[in-house]
mmCIF file of C-alpha atoms and ligand atoms in Angstrom:
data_model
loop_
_atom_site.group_PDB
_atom_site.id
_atom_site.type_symbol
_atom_site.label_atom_id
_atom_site.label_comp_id
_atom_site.label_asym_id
_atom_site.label_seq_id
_atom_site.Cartn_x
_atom_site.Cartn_y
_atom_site.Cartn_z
ATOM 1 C CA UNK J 154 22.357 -14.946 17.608
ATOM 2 C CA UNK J 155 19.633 -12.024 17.497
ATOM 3 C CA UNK J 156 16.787 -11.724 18.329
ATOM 4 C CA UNK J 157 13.869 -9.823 16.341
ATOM 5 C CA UNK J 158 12.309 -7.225 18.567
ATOM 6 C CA UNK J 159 9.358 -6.039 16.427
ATOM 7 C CA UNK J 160 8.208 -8.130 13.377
ATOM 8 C CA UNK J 161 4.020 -8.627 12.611
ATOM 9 C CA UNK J 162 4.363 -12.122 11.962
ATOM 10 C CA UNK J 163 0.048 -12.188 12.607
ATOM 11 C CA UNK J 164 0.063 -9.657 9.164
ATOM 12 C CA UNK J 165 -1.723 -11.994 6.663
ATOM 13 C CA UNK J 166 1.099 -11.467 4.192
ATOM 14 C CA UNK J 167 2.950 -13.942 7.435
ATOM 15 C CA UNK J 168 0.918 -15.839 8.906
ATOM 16 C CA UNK J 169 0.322 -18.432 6.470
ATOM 17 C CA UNK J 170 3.805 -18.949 6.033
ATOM 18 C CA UNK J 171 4.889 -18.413 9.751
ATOM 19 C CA UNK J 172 6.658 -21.670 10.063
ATOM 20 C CA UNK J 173 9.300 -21.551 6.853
ATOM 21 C CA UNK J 174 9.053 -18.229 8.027
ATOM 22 C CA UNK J 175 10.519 -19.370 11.263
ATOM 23 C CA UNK J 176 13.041 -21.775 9.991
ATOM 24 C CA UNK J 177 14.312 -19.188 7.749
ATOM 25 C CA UNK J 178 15.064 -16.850 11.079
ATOM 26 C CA UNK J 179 16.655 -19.778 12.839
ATOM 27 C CA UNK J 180 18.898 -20.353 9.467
ATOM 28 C CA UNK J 181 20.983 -16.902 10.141
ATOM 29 C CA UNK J 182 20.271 -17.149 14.050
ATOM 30 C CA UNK J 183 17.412 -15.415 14.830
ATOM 31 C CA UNK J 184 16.625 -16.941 17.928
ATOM 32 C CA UNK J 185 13.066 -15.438 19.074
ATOM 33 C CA UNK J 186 10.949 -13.125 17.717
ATOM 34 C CA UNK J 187 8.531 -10.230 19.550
ATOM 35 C CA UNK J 188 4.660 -10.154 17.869
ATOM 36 C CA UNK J 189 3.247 -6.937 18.944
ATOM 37 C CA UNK J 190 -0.311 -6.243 18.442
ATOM 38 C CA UNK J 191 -1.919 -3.389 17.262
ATOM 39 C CA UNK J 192 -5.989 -3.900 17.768
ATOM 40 C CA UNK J 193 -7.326 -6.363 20.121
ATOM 41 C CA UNK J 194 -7.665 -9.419 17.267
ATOM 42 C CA UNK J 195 -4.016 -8.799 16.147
ATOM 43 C CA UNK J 196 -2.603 -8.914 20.122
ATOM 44 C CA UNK J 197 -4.913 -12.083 20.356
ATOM 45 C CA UNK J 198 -3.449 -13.500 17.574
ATOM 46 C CA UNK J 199 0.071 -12.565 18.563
ATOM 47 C CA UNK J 200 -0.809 -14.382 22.044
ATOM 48 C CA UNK J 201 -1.936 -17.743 20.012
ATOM 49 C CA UNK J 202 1.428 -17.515 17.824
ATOM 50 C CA UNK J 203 3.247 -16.949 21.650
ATOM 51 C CA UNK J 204 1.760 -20.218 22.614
ATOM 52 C CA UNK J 205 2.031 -22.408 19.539
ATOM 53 C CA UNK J 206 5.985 -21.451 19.141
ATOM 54 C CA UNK J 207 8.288 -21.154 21.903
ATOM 55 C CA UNK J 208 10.462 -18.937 19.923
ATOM 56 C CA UNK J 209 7.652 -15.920 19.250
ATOM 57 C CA UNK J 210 6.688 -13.722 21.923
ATOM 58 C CA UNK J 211 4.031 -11.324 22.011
ATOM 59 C CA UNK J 212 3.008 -7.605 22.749
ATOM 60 C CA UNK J 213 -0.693 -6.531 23.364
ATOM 61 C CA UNK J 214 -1.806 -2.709 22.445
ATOM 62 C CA UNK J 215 -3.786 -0.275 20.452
ATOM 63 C CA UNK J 216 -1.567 1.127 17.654
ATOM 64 C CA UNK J 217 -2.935 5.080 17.093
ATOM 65 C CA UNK J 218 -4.148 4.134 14.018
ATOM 66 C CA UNK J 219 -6.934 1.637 15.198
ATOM 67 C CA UNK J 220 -8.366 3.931 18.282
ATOM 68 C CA UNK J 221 -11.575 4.532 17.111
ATOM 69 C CA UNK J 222 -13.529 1.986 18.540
ATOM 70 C CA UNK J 223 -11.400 1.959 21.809
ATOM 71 C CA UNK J 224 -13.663 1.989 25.178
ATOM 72 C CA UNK J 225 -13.458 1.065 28.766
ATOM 73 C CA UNK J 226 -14.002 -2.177 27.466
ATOM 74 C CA UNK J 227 -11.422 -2.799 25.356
ATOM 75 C CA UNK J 228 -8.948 -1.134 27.373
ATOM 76 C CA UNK J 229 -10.140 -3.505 29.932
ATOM 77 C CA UNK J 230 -9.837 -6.484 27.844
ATOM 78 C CA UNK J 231 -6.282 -5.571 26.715
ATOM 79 C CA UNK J 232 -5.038 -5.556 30.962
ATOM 80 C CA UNK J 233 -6.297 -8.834 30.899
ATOM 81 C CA UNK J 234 -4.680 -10.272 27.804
ATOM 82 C CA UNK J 235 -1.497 -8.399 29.097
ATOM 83 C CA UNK J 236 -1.543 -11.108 31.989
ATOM 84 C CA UNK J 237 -0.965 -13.511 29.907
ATOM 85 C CA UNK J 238 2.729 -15.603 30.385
ATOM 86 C CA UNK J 239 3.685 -14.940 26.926
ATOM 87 C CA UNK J 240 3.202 -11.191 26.895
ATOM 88 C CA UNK J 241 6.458 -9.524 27.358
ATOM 89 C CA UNK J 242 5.220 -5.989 26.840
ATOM 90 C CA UNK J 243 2.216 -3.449 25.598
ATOM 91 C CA UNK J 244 2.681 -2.485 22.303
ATOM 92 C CA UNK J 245 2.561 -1.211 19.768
ATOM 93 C CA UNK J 246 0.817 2.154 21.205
ATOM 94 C CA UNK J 247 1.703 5.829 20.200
ATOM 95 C CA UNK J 248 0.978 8.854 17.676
ATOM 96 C CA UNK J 249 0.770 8.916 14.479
ATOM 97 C CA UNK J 250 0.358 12.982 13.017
ATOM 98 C CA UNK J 251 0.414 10.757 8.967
ATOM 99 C CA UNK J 252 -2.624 12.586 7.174
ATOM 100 C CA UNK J 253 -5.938 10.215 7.848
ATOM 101 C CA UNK J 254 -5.198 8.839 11.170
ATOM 102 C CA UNK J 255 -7.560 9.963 13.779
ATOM 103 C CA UNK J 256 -8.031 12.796 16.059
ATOM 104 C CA UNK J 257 -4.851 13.865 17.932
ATOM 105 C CA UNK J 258 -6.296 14.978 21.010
ATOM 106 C CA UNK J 259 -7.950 11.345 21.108
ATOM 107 C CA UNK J 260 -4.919 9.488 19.774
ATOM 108 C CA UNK J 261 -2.921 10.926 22.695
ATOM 109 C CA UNK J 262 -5.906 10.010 25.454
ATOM 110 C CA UNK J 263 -5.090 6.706 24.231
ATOM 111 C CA UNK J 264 -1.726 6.170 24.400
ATOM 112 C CA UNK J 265 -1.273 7.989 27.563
ATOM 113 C CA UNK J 266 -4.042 4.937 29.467
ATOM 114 C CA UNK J 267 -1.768 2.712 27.774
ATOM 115 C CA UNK J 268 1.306 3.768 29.065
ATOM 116 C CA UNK J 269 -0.015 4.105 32.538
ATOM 117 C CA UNK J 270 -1.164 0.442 31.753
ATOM 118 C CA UNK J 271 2.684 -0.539 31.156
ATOM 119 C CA UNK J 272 3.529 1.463 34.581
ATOM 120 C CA UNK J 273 0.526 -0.557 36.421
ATOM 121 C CA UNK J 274 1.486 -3.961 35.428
ATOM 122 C CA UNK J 275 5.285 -3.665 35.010
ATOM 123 C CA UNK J 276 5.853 -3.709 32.070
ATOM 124 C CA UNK J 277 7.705 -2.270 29.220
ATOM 125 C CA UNK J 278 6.050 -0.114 26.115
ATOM 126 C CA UNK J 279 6.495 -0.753 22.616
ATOM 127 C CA UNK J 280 6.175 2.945 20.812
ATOM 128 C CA UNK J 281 5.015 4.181 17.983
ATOM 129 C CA UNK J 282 6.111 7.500 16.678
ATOM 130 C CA UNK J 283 5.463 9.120 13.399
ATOM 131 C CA UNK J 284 5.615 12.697 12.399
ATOM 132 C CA UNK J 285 4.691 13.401 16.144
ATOM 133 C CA UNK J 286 8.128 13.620 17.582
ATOM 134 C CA UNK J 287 7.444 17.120 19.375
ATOM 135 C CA UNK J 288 3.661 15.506 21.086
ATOM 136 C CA UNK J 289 5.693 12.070 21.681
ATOM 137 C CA UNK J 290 8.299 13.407 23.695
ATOM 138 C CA UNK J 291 6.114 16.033 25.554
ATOM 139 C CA UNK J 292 3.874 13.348 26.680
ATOM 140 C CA UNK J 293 6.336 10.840 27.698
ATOM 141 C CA UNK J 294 8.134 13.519 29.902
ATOM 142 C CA UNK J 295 5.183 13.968 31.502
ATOM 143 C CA UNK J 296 4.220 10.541 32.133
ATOM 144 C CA UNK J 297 7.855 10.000 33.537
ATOM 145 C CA UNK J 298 9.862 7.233 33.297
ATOM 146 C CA UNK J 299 8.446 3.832 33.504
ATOM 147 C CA UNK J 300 9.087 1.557 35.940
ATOM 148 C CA UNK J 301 10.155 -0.984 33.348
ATOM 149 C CA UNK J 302 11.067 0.958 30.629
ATOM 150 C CA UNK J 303 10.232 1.152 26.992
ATOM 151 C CA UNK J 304 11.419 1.044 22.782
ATOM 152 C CA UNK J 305 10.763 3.492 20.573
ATOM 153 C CA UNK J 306 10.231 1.305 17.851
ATOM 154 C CA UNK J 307 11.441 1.849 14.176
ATOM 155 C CA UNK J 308 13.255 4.912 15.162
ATOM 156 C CA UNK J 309 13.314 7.861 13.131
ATOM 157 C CA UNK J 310 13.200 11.148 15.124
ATOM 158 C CA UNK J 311 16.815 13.299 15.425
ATOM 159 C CA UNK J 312 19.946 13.128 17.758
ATOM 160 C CA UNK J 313 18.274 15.046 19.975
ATOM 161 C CA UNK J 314 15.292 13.026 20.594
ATOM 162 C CA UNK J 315 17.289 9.655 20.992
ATOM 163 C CA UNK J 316 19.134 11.641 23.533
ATOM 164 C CA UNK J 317 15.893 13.120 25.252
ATOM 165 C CA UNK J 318 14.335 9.444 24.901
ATOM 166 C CA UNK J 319 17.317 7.614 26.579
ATOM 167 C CA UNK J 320 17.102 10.276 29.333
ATOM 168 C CA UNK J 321 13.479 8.921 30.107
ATOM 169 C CA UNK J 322 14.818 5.262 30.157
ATOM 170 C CA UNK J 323 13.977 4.130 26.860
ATOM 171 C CA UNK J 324 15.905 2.043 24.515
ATOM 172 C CA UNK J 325 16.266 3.014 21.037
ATOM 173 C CA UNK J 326 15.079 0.447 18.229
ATOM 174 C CA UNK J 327 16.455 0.979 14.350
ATOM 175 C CA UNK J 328 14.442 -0.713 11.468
ATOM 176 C CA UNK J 329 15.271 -1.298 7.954
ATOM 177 C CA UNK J 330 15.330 2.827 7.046
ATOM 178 C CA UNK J 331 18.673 2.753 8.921
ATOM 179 C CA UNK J 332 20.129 0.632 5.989
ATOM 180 C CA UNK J 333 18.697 2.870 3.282
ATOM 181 C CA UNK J 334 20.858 4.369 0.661
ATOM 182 C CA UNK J 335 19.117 7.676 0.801
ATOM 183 C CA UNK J 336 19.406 8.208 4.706
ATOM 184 C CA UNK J 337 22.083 10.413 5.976
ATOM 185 C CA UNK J 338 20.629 11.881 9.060
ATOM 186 C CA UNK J 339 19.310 8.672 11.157
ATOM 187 C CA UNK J 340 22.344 6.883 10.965
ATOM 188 C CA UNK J 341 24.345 9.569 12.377
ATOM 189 C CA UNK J 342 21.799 9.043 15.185
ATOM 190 C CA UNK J 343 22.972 5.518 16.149
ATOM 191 C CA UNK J 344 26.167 6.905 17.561
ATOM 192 C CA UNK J 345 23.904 8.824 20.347
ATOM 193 C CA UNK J 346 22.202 5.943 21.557
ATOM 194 C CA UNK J 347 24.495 4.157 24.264
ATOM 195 C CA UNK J 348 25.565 0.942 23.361
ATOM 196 C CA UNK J 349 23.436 -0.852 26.119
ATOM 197 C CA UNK J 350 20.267 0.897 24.690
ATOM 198 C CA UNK J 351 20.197 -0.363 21.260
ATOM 199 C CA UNK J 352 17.848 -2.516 19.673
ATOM 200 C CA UNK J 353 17.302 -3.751 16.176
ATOM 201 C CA UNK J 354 14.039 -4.706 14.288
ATOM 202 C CA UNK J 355 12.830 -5.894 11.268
ATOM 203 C CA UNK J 356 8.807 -4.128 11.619
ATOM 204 C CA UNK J 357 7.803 -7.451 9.235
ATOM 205 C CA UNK J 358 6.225 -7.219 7.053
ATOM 206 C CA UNK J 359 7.063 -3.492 6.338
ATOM 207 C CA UNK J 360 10.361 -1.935 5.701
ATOM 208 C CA UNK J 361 12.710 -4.451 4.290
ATOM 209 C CA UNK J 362 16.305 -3.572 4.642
ATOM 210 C CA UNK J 363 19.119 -2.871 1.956
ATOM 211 C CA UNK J 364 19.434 -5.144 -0.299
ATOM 212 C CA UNK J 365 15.345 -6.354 -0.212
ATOM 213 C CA UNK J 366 14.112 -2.444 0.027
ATOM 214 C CA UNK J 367 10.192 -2.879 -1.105
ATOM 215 C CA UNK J 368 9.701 -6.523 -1.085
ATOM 216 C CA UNK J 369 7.781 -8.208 2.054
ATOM 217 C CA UNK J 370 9.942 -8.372 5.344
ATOM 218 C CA UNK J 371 10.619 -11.157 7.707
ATOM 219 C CA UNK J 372 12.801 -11.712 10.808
ATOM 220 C CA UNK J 373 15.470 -13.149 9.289
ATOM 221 C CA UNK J 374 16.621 -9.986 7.654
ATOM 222 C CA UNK J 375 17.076 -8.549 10.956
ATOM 223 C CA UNK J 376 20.629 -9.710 10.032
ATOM 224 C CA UNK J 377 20.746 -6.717 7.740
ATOM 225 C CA UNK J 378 19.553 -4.118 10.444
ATOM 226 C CA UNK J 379 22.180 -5.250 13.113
ATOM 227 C CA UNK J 380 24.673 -5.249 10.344
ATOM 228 C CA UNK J 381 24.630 -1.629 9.256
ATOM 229 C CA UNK J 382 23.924 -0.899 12.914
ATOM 230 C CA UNK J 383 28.032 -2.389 13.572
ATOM 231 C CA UNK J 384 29.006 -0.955 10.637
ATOM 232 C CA UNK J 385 27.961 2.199 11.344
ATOM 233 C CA UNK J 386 29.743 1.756 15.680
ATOM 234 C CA UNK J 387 32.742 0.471 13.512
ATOM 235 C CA UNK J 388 32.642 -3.072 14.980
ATOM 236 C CA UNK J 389 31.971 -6.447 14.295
ATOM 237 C CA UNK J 390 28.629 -7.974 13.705
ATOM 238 C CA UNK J 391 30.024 -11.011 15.693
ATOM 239 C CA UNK J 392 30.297 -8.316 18.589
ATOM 240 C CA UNK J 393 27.639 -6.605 18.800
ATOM 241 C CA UNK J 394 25.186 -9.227 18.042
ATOM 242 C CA UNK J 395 25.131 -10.443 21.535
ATOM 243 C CA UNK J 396 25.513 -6.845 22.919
ATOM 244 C CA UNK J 397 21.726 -6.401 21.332
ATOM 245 C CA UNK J 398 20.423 -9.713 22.696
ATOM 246 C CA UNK J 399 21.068 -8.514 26.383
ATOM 247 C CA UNK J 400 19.569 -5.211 25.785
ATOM 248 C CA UNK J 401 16.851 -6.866 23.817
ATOM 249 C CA UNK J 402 16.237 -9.474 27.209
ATOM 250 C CA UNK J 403 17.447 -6.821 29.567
ATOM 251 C CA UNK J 404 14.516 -4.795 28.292
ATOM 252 C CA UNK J 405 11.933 -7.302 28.019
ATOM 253 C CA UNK J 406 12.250 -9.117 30.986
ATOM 254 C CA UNK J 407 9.587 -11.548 30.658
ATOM 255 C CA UNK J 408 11.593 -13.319 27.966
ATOM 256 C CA UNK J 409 13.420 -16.134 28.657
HETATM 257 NI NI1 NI V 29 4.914 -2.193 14.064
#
């Protein structure tokens, strides 16, 4: 049994397919699924999927990439949506340094309300880093540790800043880019991570694993992730499957 701690099943290239989509995750024992949002329709859609199927939880947040509308009032909205029983953490929020996002200075106003949001109400952050590793850990260190913790989702970032990000609490979440046949250094990063810090991911629909690298993503591929992820520890998938599910429940508490 695993669970699937990152997969956009409210992307339209899910949605309309959410319950085969479901089936097919229960098939190779994907047992529950976490929606995060990433604008303030997508977390309210994540919310509605949370209450239509007992197996999908969700995540409310402002990924960097959709700030530029953000205000007091949204920011407001998104506390209150992050009441909800269904919402097991805020996310996704972060930086993103990819040419065309916006502002940096902005993008990192942002994410730091968010993660004092996750501090306020307890609990833990869903992160999204990319090409920002240096900004990402400087402002986390600064914010602290949170008092429930967080993921840095989709890892990709060295040794060194799974080591710096585990320091800070933070559990470490690999995506399908671990299984590629081109990556050399991230794997060698799983072995950093302590064994009760490890998550795995599918990021659905993005980022399908070895052997689907390019098609659409869904849950059940997760399989793949927490595969390599054993290979690479030299165990048994039948091990360290369960090993993930506690970290996965240990870190999102609201889950049951
Ligand atoms: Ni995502």
């Amino acid at each position: 049994m695993l669970i699937d701690s990152h997969a956009h099943l409210q992307d339209p290239l899910l949605l309309s397919e959410v319950e085969d989509i479901l089936d097919r995750a229960l098939k190779v024992g994907v047992q529950a699924i976490i929606c995060p949002g990433y604008d303030l329709p997508s977390s309210r859609q994540a919310i509605k999927l949370a209450e239509n199927y007992p197996s999908i939880w969700a995540a409310v947040g402002f990924h960097p990439e959709n700030i530029a509308n953000v205000d007091e009032n949204s920011l407001t909205e998104l506390k209150d949506m992050a009441q909800h029983p269904q919402v097991v953490a805020i996310g996704e929020i972060g930086l993103d340094y990819v040419n065309g996002v916006p502002d940096r200075e902005r993008q990192k106003t942002i994410f730091r309300r968010q993660l004092k949001l996750a501090a306020e109400l307890e609990l833990p952050a869903i992160i999204h880093n990319r090409e920002s590793h240096a900004d990402l850990l400087a402002t986390i260190q600064d914010i602290g540790p949170l008092p429930q913790g967080g993921v840095m989702h989709c890892f990709s970032g060295s040794s060194e800043l799974a080591k710096e990000c585990v320091k800070l609490g933070y559990y470490i979440s690999y995506a399908g880019p671990v299984t590629f046949k081109n990556a050399r250094r991230l794997p060698e990063t799983v072995a950093y991570v302590p064994l009760d810090r490890l998550l795995c991911e599918t990021d659905s629909p993005y980022l399908s694993p070895e052997p689907y690298r390019g098609k659409r993503n869904e849950p059940a591929r997760v399989i793949h992730v927490a595969a390599k992820l054993a290979e690479i520890l030299g165990r048994e998938l039948e091990e360290l499957a369960p090993i993930l599910t506690a970290n996965t429940k240990r870190l999102f508490h609201r889950l049951k």
